[in-house]
Coordinates of C-alpha atoms in Angstrom, one line a residue:
Chain A
X108 CA 155.0 -40.9 -5.7
X109 CA 157.0 -38.8 -3.3
X110 CA 157.5 -42.0 -0.9
X111 CA 157.6 -42.2 3.0
X112 CA 158.9 -38.9 4.4
X113 CA 160.8 -38.7 7.7
X114 CA 162.2 -35.8 9.5
X115 CA 164.2 -35.0 10.8
X116 CA 167.2 -37.1 9.0
X117 CA 169.5 -36.3 11.9
X118 CA 169.1 -35.6 15.4
X119 CA 171.5 -34.9 18.0
X120 CA 170.3 -34.5 21.6
X121 CA 171.1 -34.5 25.2
X122 CA 170.2 -36.9 27.5
X123 CA 166.9 -36.3 29.7
X124 CA 165.5 -33.9 26.2
X125 CA 162.4 -35.0 24.8
X126 CA 162.6 -36.5 21.4
X127 CA 159.8 -36.3 18.8
X128 CA 160.5 -37.7 15.2
X129 CA 157.8 -37.7 12.6
X130 CA 156.7 -39.8 9.6
X131 CA 154.2 -38.7 6.7
X132 CA 153.2 -42.1 4.7
X133 CA 152.5 -42.6 1.4
X134 CA 148.9 -41.5 0.8
X135 CA 146.4 -44.2 0.6
X136 CA 148.2 -46.8 2.8
X137 CA 146.4 -48.3 5.5
X138 CA 149.2 -49.3 7.8
X139 CA 152.3 -47.4 9.1
X140 CA 155.1 -49.3 11.2
X141 CA 158.0 -47.6 13.2
X142 CA 161.0 -49.5 13.4
X143 CA 164.5 -48.9 14.8
X144 CA 168.1 -50.4 13.9
X145 CA 170.9 -50.6 16.2
X146 CA 174.1 -53.3 15.5
X147 CA 173.3 -55.0 18.4
X148 CA 169.7 -55.6 18.2
X149 CA 169.2 -55.3 14.6
X150 CA 165.4 -54.4 13.2
X151 CA 162.9 -53.9 15.8
X152 CA 159.4 -53.5 15.3
X153 CA 158.4 -50.9 17.8
X154 CA 154.6 -50.3 16.9
X155 CA 152.4 -50.6 14.0
X156 CA 148.7 -48.7 13.2
X157 CA 145.9 -50.4 11.0
X158 CA 144.0 -47.1 9.9
X159 CA 145.0 -44.9 12.3
X160 CA 144.4 -47.1 15.3
X161 CA 147.3 -49.0 17.0
X162 CA 147.3 -52.4 16.5
X163 CA 150.8 -53.9 18.5
X164 CA 152.7 -52.2 20.5
X165 CA 154.2 -54.9 22.4
X166 CA 158.1 -53.8 21.0
X167 CA 157.9 -50.4 22.6
X168 CA 160.9 -51.0 24.9
X169 CA 159.6 -48.5 27.8
X170 CA 156.8 -45.9 28.6
X171 CA 159.3 -43.5 27.8
X172 CA 158.3 -44.0 24.5
X173 CA 155.1 -43.1 22.8
X174 CA 153.7 -43.1 19.4
X175 CA 150.4 -41.2 18.0
X176 CA 148.9 -41.2 14.4
X177 CA 146.4 -38.4 14.6
X178 CA 145.1 -38.8 10.8
X179 CA 146.0 -41.1 7.9
X180 CA 148.8 -38.9 6.3
X181 CA 150.9 -37.9 9.8
X182 CA 152.7 -40.3 12.7
X183 CA 154.9 -39.2 15.7
X184 CA 157.1 -41.2 17.8
X185 CA 158.4 -39.5 20.9
X186 CA 160.9 -40.3 23.7
X187 CA 160.7 -38.4 26.8
X188 CA 163.1 -38.4 28.6
X189 CA 165.6 -39.6 26.2
X190 CA 168.2 -41.8 27.2
X191 CA 172.2 -42.9 25.4
X192 CA 170.9 -46.1 25.1
X193 CA 168.1 -44.9 22.9
X194 CA 170.2 -43.9 20.4
X195 CA 169.4 -45.5 16.9
X196 CA 168.2 -45.0 13.4
X197 CA 164.7 -45.1 13.3
X198 CA 162.6 -46.2 10.5
X199 CA 159.2 -45.4 9.5
X200 CA 157.1 -47.7 7.0
X201 CA 153.8 -47.8 5.7
X202 CA 152.0 -50.4 3.5
X203 CA 148.6 -50.7 1.5
X204 CA 145.9 -53.3 2.5
X205 CA 147.0 -55.8 0.3
X206 CA 144.0 -58.5 0.3
X207 CA 144.8 -61.6 -1.8
X208 CA 147.9 -59.9 -2.9
X209 CA 150.2 -59.3 -0.1
X210 CA 151.7 -55.7 -0.4
X211 CA 155.2 -55.2 0.4
X212 CA 155.9 -52.6 3.1
X213 CA 157.7 -49.1 1.9
X214 CA 160.6 -47.5 4.0
X215 CA 161.6 -44.1 4.8
X216 CA 165.2 -43.1 4.8
X217 CA 165.1 -43.2 8.6
X218 CA 165.7 -40.5 11.3
X219 CA 169.4 -41.2 12.8
X220 CA 169.1 -40.2 16.6
X221 CA 172.3 -39.8 18.8
X222 CA 172.1 -39.2 22.9
X223 CA 174.6 -37.8 24.3
Chain B
X153 CA 156.2 -68.3 17.0
X154 CA 157.1 -67.0 13.7
X155 CA 160.7 -66.7 13.3
X156 CA 163.3 -65.7 10.4
X157 CA 167.0 -66.9 10.4
X158 CA 169.8 -65.6 8.0
X159 CA 173.0 -67.9 9.0
X160 CA 175.4 -65.9 7.4
X161 CA 176.5 -62.5 9.0
X162 CA 178.4 -61.8 5.8
X163 CA 179.0 -63.1 2.3
X164 CA 181.9 -62.3 0.0
X165 CA 181.6 -62.9 -3.8
X166 CA 183.8 -61.9 -6.6
X167 CA 182.1 -59.8 -9.3
X168 CA 180.8 -61.8 -12.1
X169 CA 180.0 -64.9 -9.7
X170 CA 176.6 -65.9 -8.5
X171 CA 175.8 -65.1 -5.1
X172 CA 173.5 -66.9 -2.9
X173 CA 172.1 -65.3 0.5
X174 CA 170.3 -68.1 2.9
X175 CA 167.6 -67.6 4.4
X176 CA 165.2 -70.2 6.8
X177 CA 161.3 -69.1 8.3
X178 CA 159.3 -70.8 10.6
X179 CA 155.3 -69.8 10.5
X180 CA 152.3 -71.9 11.6
X181 CA 150.5 -71.1 8.2
X182 CA 151.6 -70.9 4.7
X183 CA 154.3 -68.2 4.5
X184 CA 154.5 -64.9 2.8
X185 CA 158.5 -64.2 2.0
X186 CA 159.8 -61.0 1.5
X187 CA 163.6 -60.2 0.4
X188 CA 164.9 -56.5 1.4
X189 CA 168.1 -54.2 0.9
X190 CA 169.5 -51.6 2.3
X191 CA 172.4 -49.2 1.3
X192 CA 173.8 -47.0 3.5
X193 CA 172.2 -44.4 5.2
X194 CA 169.1 -45.2 3.2
X195 CA 166.0 -47.4 4.3
X196 CA 165.2 -51.0 3.0
X197 CA 164.0 -51.1 -0.5
X198 CA 162.0 -53.9 -1.5
X199 CA 163.3 -56.7 -4.0
X200 CA 160.9 -59.3 -4.6
X201 CA 158.2 -61.4 -2.4
X202 CA 156.9 -65.2 -2.6
X203 CA 153.1 -65.7 -2.1
X204 CA 152.0 -68.5 -3.7
X205 CA 152.3 -69.9 -6.9
X206 CA 155.6 -70.8 -8.9
X207 CA 158.7 -71.5 -6.2
X208 CA 161.3 -69.3 -8.5
X209 CA 160.4 -65.3 -7.7
X210 CA 161.8 -63.1 -10.1
X211 CA 162.6 -59.5 -8.6
X212 CA 164.6 -56.2 -9.0
X213 CA 168.1 -55.7 -10.3
X214 CA 168.6 -59.2 -11.6
X215 CA 167.9 -60.8 -8.2
X216 CA 165.7 -64.4 -7.8
X217 CA 164.6 -66.2 -4.9
X218 CA 163.6 -70.1 -4.8
X219 CA 160.7 -71.0 -2.1
X220 CA 161.6 -74.5 -1.1
X221 CA 158.6 -75.7 1.5
X222 CA 160.2 -79.1 2.4
X223 CA 163.2 -76.7 3.9
X224 CA 161.5 -74.2 4.9
X225 CA 164.2 -71.5 3.3
X226 CA 163.5 -68.8 0.2
X227 CA 167.2 -68.4 -0.6
X228 CA 168.3 -64.9 -2.7
X229 CA 170.4 -65.3 -5.9
X230 CA 171.8 -63.7 -8.5
X231 CA 173.8 -65.2 -11.5
X232 CA 176.2 -62.5 -12.0
X233 CA 177.2 -60.3 -9.1
X234 CA 178.0 -56.6 -9.4
X235 CA 180.4 -54.8 -7.2
X236 CA 176.8 -52.5 -6.7
X237 CA 175.1 -55.3 -5.3
X238 CA 177.0 -54.8 -2.0
X239 CA 174.5 -54.0 0.6
X240 CA 172.7 -55.2 3.6
X241 CA 169.9 -58.2 2.6
X242 CA 167.0 -58.8 4.8
X243 CA 164.6 -61.6 4.7
X244 CA 161.5 -61.3 6.1
X245 CA 158.1 -63.5 6.2
X246 CA 154.2 -62.8 7.3
X247 CA 152.1 -65.8 8.7
X248 CA 149.6 -66.2 6.0
X249 CA 147.3 -67.8 8.5
X250 CA 147.2 -65.1 10.6
X251 CA 144.6 -62.4 9.9
X252 CA 145.7 -59.8 7.8
X253 CA 148.1 -58.2 10.0
X254 CA 150.5 -56.4 8.0
X255 CA 153.2 -57.5 10.2
X256 CA 156.4 -58.8 8.9
X257 CA 159.0 -60.6 10.7
X258 CA 162.5 -59.5 9.8
X259 CA 166.0 -61.6 9.8
X260 CA 169.3 -60.1 11.2
X261 CA 170.1 -59.1 7.8
X262 CA 173.1 -60.5 5.6
X263 CA 176.3 -58.1 4.5
X264 CA 176.9 -58.6 0.7
X265 CA 180.1 -57.8 0.0
X266 CA 181.0 -58.0 -4.1
X267 CA 184.8 -57.5 -4.8
X268 CA 186.3 -56.4 -8.1

């Protein structure tokens, strides 16, 4: 089991540039989640998908943020234009549909984003 | 509304001593409760969960947690701490009364420092 794969692991870019973060969930998982982690705000849920459909995007901070899941094995989180306050670690997680046995989320190792 | 509180930002224990990391929750339905651990530069790793049944749940690396419905708590415990247990610990809850969304609410995290 390869686990959740995120790329890149580190990204440094200048303010105003477009940033694209990528995620490959665990095969067979129905749910995909995007989180942001900062010292000040902790772990925040940005958006999550069920069977490639966005279910709740209430955590997306602004219109500069967008997320897509074109198929069951790939998702992107884009920031355009990027700002220094977007600097954070972004995590992707996936989980199977649990039914009676509620399943945990499996996290990738994150993308550390620095906006200069 | 669902919420999770981890009242301690940091817990310090000596190696070999028992440890407790506290968590309280608030949900409208039956709670599904989780503990995760995060090591530096890594994603969150699942430790254990409570869905129903025995109030004492055993998980990975010798950790256990006790569900207490009357106190709405789910404290993480270990009888004998190891230096390698030093990490950031997150408690999370899902409202079992809600539709099967898979969405978790995470606490702010507690840093566990185990000293030799």
